[in-house]
Amino acid sequence: MSDHAEIVEVGLRDGLQNESIPVDATTRARWFNALAEAGLNRIEAGSFVSPKWVPQMADTDQVIASIRRRSGLSIEALIPNQKGLDAALAANVDRIAVFTAASDAFTQKNINCTITASLERFAPLVEAANNAGIHVRGYISTVLDCPYAGRIAPGNVADVAERLLELGCNDISLGDTIGVARPREIDSVLDAVLPSIPVERLALHCHDTYGQALANILQGLNRGIRTFDSAVAGLGGCPYAPGASGNLATEDLLYLLEGQGLSTGVDLQAVCRIGNEICETLNRRTPSKVAQAMQC
Ligand code: HMG
Ligand code: MG
């Protein structure tokens, strides 16, 4: 099994989309560049969604225009529809992500349609991206629990994951959107998903609302997953998931992975320093235990 773990840094998207104070494109690009310099190779720059729905993600094209590209760096963005794909292609992103959920109620609140309608909408977008040589990630939110529909059957998650792969998605990120899952529950989701989805095409996306994210990551590691989403300074939340707190902090994830003997190529101290600057700008205290302990 691989001794390398890949981190998908989602703070500038999943984090900032939930901040009440908008952060300008110049600042977002500066943070992106600093995170890339710290060694993170997959970073979400933002999303091309309706600014009426998520105003914080406006100007993602300007963020991307100011990114210093380098070999090995993947600039990633979420898109919900053709308009988003057109904007992402114009911005010359390396990867796009489409996003749906294992709960119809959540999908309706998030992107104003059912799961089935979302997949129908994604089909031509994924095909066009594949034809353009752009990798596509498929996000599945609410894999354990939905803030509107409650507990989700693991079989629903497997069904959506299979349908996303059939559309042509390269990999799937399983999101515990409201951060309530515990390791045994993550295990039950993986029991349902792993028979039909190769483990190397899966990522775990854990929010840390109940402080269980690291334990869940460890469970994912034990089941063979090697790609994990996290957010610098534990930024995060979802505008359509009331009660969801931040993502697992990248600083905490790095500390765990290094301790488990996995290489990441990322400079933990540098990420801590960027997290500090972000927290100062947003006038908040970092939730990352590792950043607090290291006092970089
Ligand atoms: P709608 O209102 O049904 O769509 O929204 P519409 O086609 O009627 O468009 C409404 C307006 O938005 C129109 O403008 C469109 O032009 C514009 P108007 O004519 O009124 O002036 N518009 C756009 N503008 C820019 N870029 C676009 C775009 N599309 C439409 N791409 C829609 C449907 C999907 C657009 C809307 O619901 C939306 O943008 N939702 C975004 C929701 C979102 O970003 N959620 C957060 C990300 S998901 C997440 O955080 C979970 C995750 O982290 C994993 C986890 O934790 O579980 C990934
Ligand atoms: Mg999220």
XYZ file of C-alpha atoms and ligand atoms in Angstrom:
355
model
C 0.000 0.000 0.000
C 1.267 3.492 -0.883
C 3.234 5.380 1.763
C 2.314 8.682 0.148
C -0.832 10.551 1.081
C -2.367 13.268 -1.050
C -4.062 16.274 0.458
C -6.702 18.286 -1.357
C -6.623 21.735 0.241
C -10.175 23.080 0.305
C -9.901 26.046 2.691
C -10.045 28.755 0.050
C -13.266 27.226 -1.286
C -15.052 25.226 1.397
C -13.791 27.622 4.053
C -14.197 31.027 2.504
C -17.585 30.194 0.948
C -18.934 30.235 4.473
C -17.312 33.418 5.767
C -19.554 36.412 6.357
C -16.744 38.831 5.445
C -15.824 38.433 1.766
C -12.106 38.130 1.038
C -10.862 39.898 -2.086
C -9.354 37.991 -5.004
C -5.849 39.402 -4.476
C -5.716 38.104 -0.916
C -7.170 34.723 -1.903
C -4.539 34.373 -4.654
C -1.748 35.301 -2.231
C -2.925 32.580 0.172
C -3.203 30.108 -2.685
C 0.363 30.837 -3.799
C 1.665 30.500 -0.250
C -0.092 27.130 0.180
C 1.374 25.915 -3.114
C 4.825 27.052 -1.987
C 4.336 25.069 1.227
C 4.135 21.973 -0.980
C 0.407 21.446 -1.400
C -0.144 20.164 -4.931
C -3.918 20.031 -5.111
C -5.648 23.241 -4.067
C -9.186 24.390 -4.684
C -9.041 28.009 -5.813
C -12.789 28.545 -5.456
C -15.949 27.743 -7.320
C -17.803 28.938 -10.397
C -21.281 28.985 -8.902
C -23.999 31.587 -8.921
C -22.803 34.686 -7.028
C -26.427 35.161 -6.003
C -26.204 31.885 -4.097
C -22.618 32.117 -2.826
C -21.273 35.677 -3.170
C -18.030 34.788 -1.368
C -16.872 32.783 -4.399
C -17.291 35.644 -6.883
C -14.081 36.546 -8.728
C -12.651 33.013 -8.651
C -11.429 33.737 -12.201
C -9.384 36.647 -10.838
C -7.929 34.443 -8.106
C -6.818 31.903 -10.698
C -5.368 34.582 -13.000
C -2.926 35.534 -10.209
C -1.778 32.021 -9.361
C 1.852 31.165 -10.030
C 1.579 27.929 -11.966
C 4.234 25.269 -11.503
C 4.647 21.717 -12.569
C 2.802 19.295 -10.314
C 0.366 21.968 -9.089
C -3.306 21.276 -9.731
C -5.630 24.296 -9.665
C -9.122 23.059 -8.894
C -12.607 24.558 -8.852
C -16.184 23.455 -8.256
C -18.759 23.849 -11.021
C -22.519 23.178 -10.847
C -23.545 23.639 -14.506
C -22.518 24.566 -18.062
C -21.974 28.202 -17.126
C -19.573 27.100 -14.406
C -17.755 24.733 -16.767
C -17.342 27.481 -19.377
C -15.848 29.785 -16.751
C -13.553 27.061 -15.407
C -12.278 26.227 -18.892
C -11.714 29.920 -19.639
C -9.709 30.185 -16.401
C -7.614 27.178 -17.454
C -8.115 25.062 -14.339
C -6.458 21.654 -14.056
C -9.341 19.876 -12.367
C -13.015 20.563 -11.915
C -15.348 19.123 -9.329
C -19.042 18.499 -9.743
C -21.027 18.173 -6.550
C -24.123 16.327 -5.534
C -25.181 14.435 -2.406
C -26.544 11.179 -1.091
C -29.619 13.083 0.077
C -32.179 14.599 -2.272
C -33.181 17.148 0.365
C -29.610 18.455 0.645
C -29.109 18.513 -3.124
C -32.280 20.519 -3.467
C -31.083 23.132 -0.957
C -27.546 23.203 -2.341
C -28.024 23.205 -6.094
C -31.787 23.468 -6.463
C -32.459 20.058 -8.009
C -32.729 16.367 -7.162
C -29.765 13.967 -7.178
C -30.960 12.422 -10.442
C -31.405 15.826 -12.075
C -27.928 16.842 -10.903
C -26.387 13.745 -12.488
C -28.272 14.397 -15.725
C -26.937 17.950 -15.691
C -23.381 16.765 -15.002
C -23.260 14.141 -17.782
C -22.402 16.483 -20.690
C -20.127 18.581 -18.455
C -18.050 15.588 -17.374
C -17.862 14.377 -20.953
C -16.706 17.804 -22.182
C -14.102 18.023 -19.414
C -12.846 14.507 -20.168
C -12.537 15.469 -23.845
C -10.551 18.567 -22.845
C -8.210 16.376 -20.778
C -9.377 17.843 -17.472
C -9.754 15.582 -14.468
C -13.139 15.544 -12.807
C -13.811 14.959 -9.145
C -17.284 13.998 -8.051
C -18.255 15.182 -4.576
C -20.919 13.345 -2.617
C -22.158 15.334 0.367
C -24.050 14.043 3.391
C -22.689 10.495 3.156
C -23.745 9.752 6.716
C -26.256 12.304 7.850
C -28.208 15.105 6.218
C -29.276 18.256 8.105
C -32.696 18.020 6.399
C -33.333 14.275 5.893
C -31.446 12.684 8.803
C -29.601 9.356 8.538
C -28.537 8.243 5.046
C -28.419 4.569 4.023
C -24.844 3.608 2.974
C -26.326 1.937 -0.115
C -27.460 5.367 -1.365
C -23.871 6.604 -1.197
C -22.605 3.609 -3.168
C -25.325 4.142 -5.761
C -24.417 7.815 -6.310
C -20.691 6.989 -6.381
C -21.234 4.357 -9.069
C -23.309 6.750 -11.127
C -20.626 9.453 -10.892
C -17.935 7.033 -12.071
C -20.198 5.909 -14.909
C -20.481 9.543 -16.008
C -16.691 9.682 -16.273
C -15.595 11.193 -12.965
C -12.003 10.248 -12.183
C -12.419 10.196 -8.439
C -14.988 10.562 -5.716
C -14.828 12.567 -2.499
C -17.058 11.258 0.275
C -18.211 14.180 2.417
C -19.308 14.062 6.020
C -20.741 17.508 5.409
C -21.986 18.175 8.930
C -19.125 16.444 10.714
C -21.093 13.954 12.770
C -19.595 10.649 11.601
C -17.559 8.337 13.837
C -15.074 5.694 12.675
C -17.503 2.764 12.822
C -19.986 4.745 10.749
C -17.311 5.690 8.209
C -16.541 1.998 8.054
C -20.148 1.169 7.217
C -20.120 3.714 4.379
C -16.863 2.233 3.076
C -18.274 -1.302 3.388
C -20.995 -0.217 0.977
C -18.783 1.762 -1.412
C -15.564 -0.242 -1.654
C -16.958 -3.310 -3.453
C -17.724 -1.172 -6.513
C -15.301 1.801 -6.299
C -11.523 1.253 -6.375
C -10.006 2.618 -3.184
C -7.447 4.721 -5.076
C -10.324 6.670 -6.595
C -11.782 7.632 -3.220
C -11.109 10.598 -0.958
C -12.478 11.394 2.487
C -13.798 14.889 3.207
C -14.348 15.266 6.932
C -15.782 18.218 8.765
C -14.833 18.359 12.418
C -18.021 19.525 14.108
C -17.929 16.744 16.721
C -14.127 16.477 16.849
C -14.117 13.086 15.124
C -12.432 14.015 11.841
C -8.943 12.695 12.659
C -10.347 9.436 13.981
C -12.326 9.070 10.769
C -9.230 9.782 8.668
C -7.374 7.061 10.547
C -10.212 4.677 9.768
C -9.992 5.666 6.103
C -6.231 5.095 6.157
C -6.771 1.638 7.626
C -9.171 0.863 4.790
C -6.585 1.958 2.197
C -7.684 5.507 1.363
C -4.755 7.822 0.626
C -6.457 11.065 -0.463
C -7.911 13.395 2.137
C -9.513 16.834 1.973
C -8.677 19.426 4.605
C -8.663 23.171 5.114
C -5.868 25.376 6.375
C -6.779 26.726 9.827
C -9.801 24.421 9.848
C -11.779 26.909 7.786
C -15.044 25.639 6.529
C -18.684 24.974 6.631
C -21.323 24.811 4.007
C -23.840 27.601 3.454
C -26.510 24.925 2.935
C -25.609 22.750 5.928
C -26.631 24.589 9.089
C -24.530 23.557 12.070
C -21.603 22.272 10.012
C -18.351 23.588 11.421
C -15.008 23.724 9.719
C -13.192 21.066 7.785
C -10.474 19.077 9.417
C -7.495 21.457 9.698
C -4.700 20.743 7.224
C -2.201 21.288 10.052
C -3.795 18.495 12.127
C -4.041 16.162 9.137
C -0.367 16.700 8.259
C 0.731 15.949 11.814
C -1.269 12.711 11.839
C -0.069 11.562 8.420
C 3.578 12.259 9.199
C 3.266 10.352 12.459
C 1.747 7.394 10.628
C 4.793 7.291 8.353
C 3.108 8.732 5.267
C 4.887 11.295 3.129
C 2.976 14.352 1.960
C 5.653 16.695 0.612
C 4.068 19.524 2.601
C 5.856 21.799 5.065
C 3.708 21.736 8.210
C 5.293 24.831 9.765
C 4.711 26.841 6.590
C 1.037 25.806 6.563
C 0.767 26.845 10.233
C 2.143 30.290 9.395
C -0.338 30.735 6.524
C -3.138 29.576 8.843
C -2.095 32.226 11.369
C -2.236 34.956 8.762
C -5.660 33.790 7.590
C -6.959 33.729 11.167
C -5.625 37.238 11.798
C -7.316 38.520 8.645
C -10.614 36.824 9.514
C -10.274 37.792 13.175
C -10.691 34.275 14.503
C -8.748 31.770 16.575
C -7.497 28.671 14.806
C -9.370 25.504 15.795
C -6.252 23.485 14.871
C -4.751 21.870 17.970
C -1.488 21.369 16.112
C -1.256 25.032 15.093
C -2.017 26.046 18.683
C 0.648 23.711 20.043
C 3.312 24.662 17.505
C 2.780 28.432 17.847
C 4.514 29.099 14.521
P -30.711 28.268 -9.873
O -31.190 29.560 -9.235
O -31.626 27.098 -9.891
O -30.122 28.464 -11.348
O -29.377 27.869 -9.121
P -30.422 29.369 -12.558
O -29.873 28.666 -13.721
O -31.888 29.778 -12.536
O -29.524 30.677 -12.295
C -29.809 31.669 -11.337
C -28.879 32.846 -11.579
O -27.524 32.451 -11.315
C -28.873 33.343 -13.039
O -28.595 34.725 -13.010
C -27.702 32.618 -13.645
O -27.144 33.287 -14.747
C -26.719 32.602 -12.495
P -29.747 35.819 -13.350
O -30.283 35.423 -14.692
O -30.771 35.636 -12.239
O -29.014 37.117 -13.294
N -25.833 31.448 -12.585
C -24.494 31.517 -12.518
N -23.650 32.554 -12.391
C -22.334 32.269 -12.378
N -21.839 31.013 -12.453
C -22.661 29.959 -12.579
C -24.042 30.193 -12.620
N -25.113 29.385 -12.724
C -26.197 30.163 -12.705
N -22.152 28.722 -12.655
C -27.207 26.836 -9.099
C -28.684 26.678 -9.456
C -26.589 25.467 -9.200
C -26.582 27.798 -10.096
C -27.120 27.417 -7.671
O -27.886 26.614 -6.826
C -25.702 27.470 -7.166
O -24.853 28.195 -7.690
N -25.420 26.725 -6.058
C -24.086 26.701 -5.488
C -24.130 26.040 -4.177
C -22.744 25.959 -3.574
O -21.781 26.510 -4.077
N -22.669 25.259 -2.429
C -21.442 25.071 -1.723
C -20.552 24.050 -2.355
S -20.979 22.355 -1.987
C -20.181 22.010 -0.501
O -19.682 22.895 0.122
C -20.054 20.594 -0.040
C -18.655 20.014 -0.246
O -17.680 20.772 0.446
C -18.590 18.567 0.255
C -19.180 18.360 1.648
O -18.697 18.969 2.615
O -20.117 17.593 1.731
C -18.284 20.013 -1.725
Mg -17.296 20.515 2.715
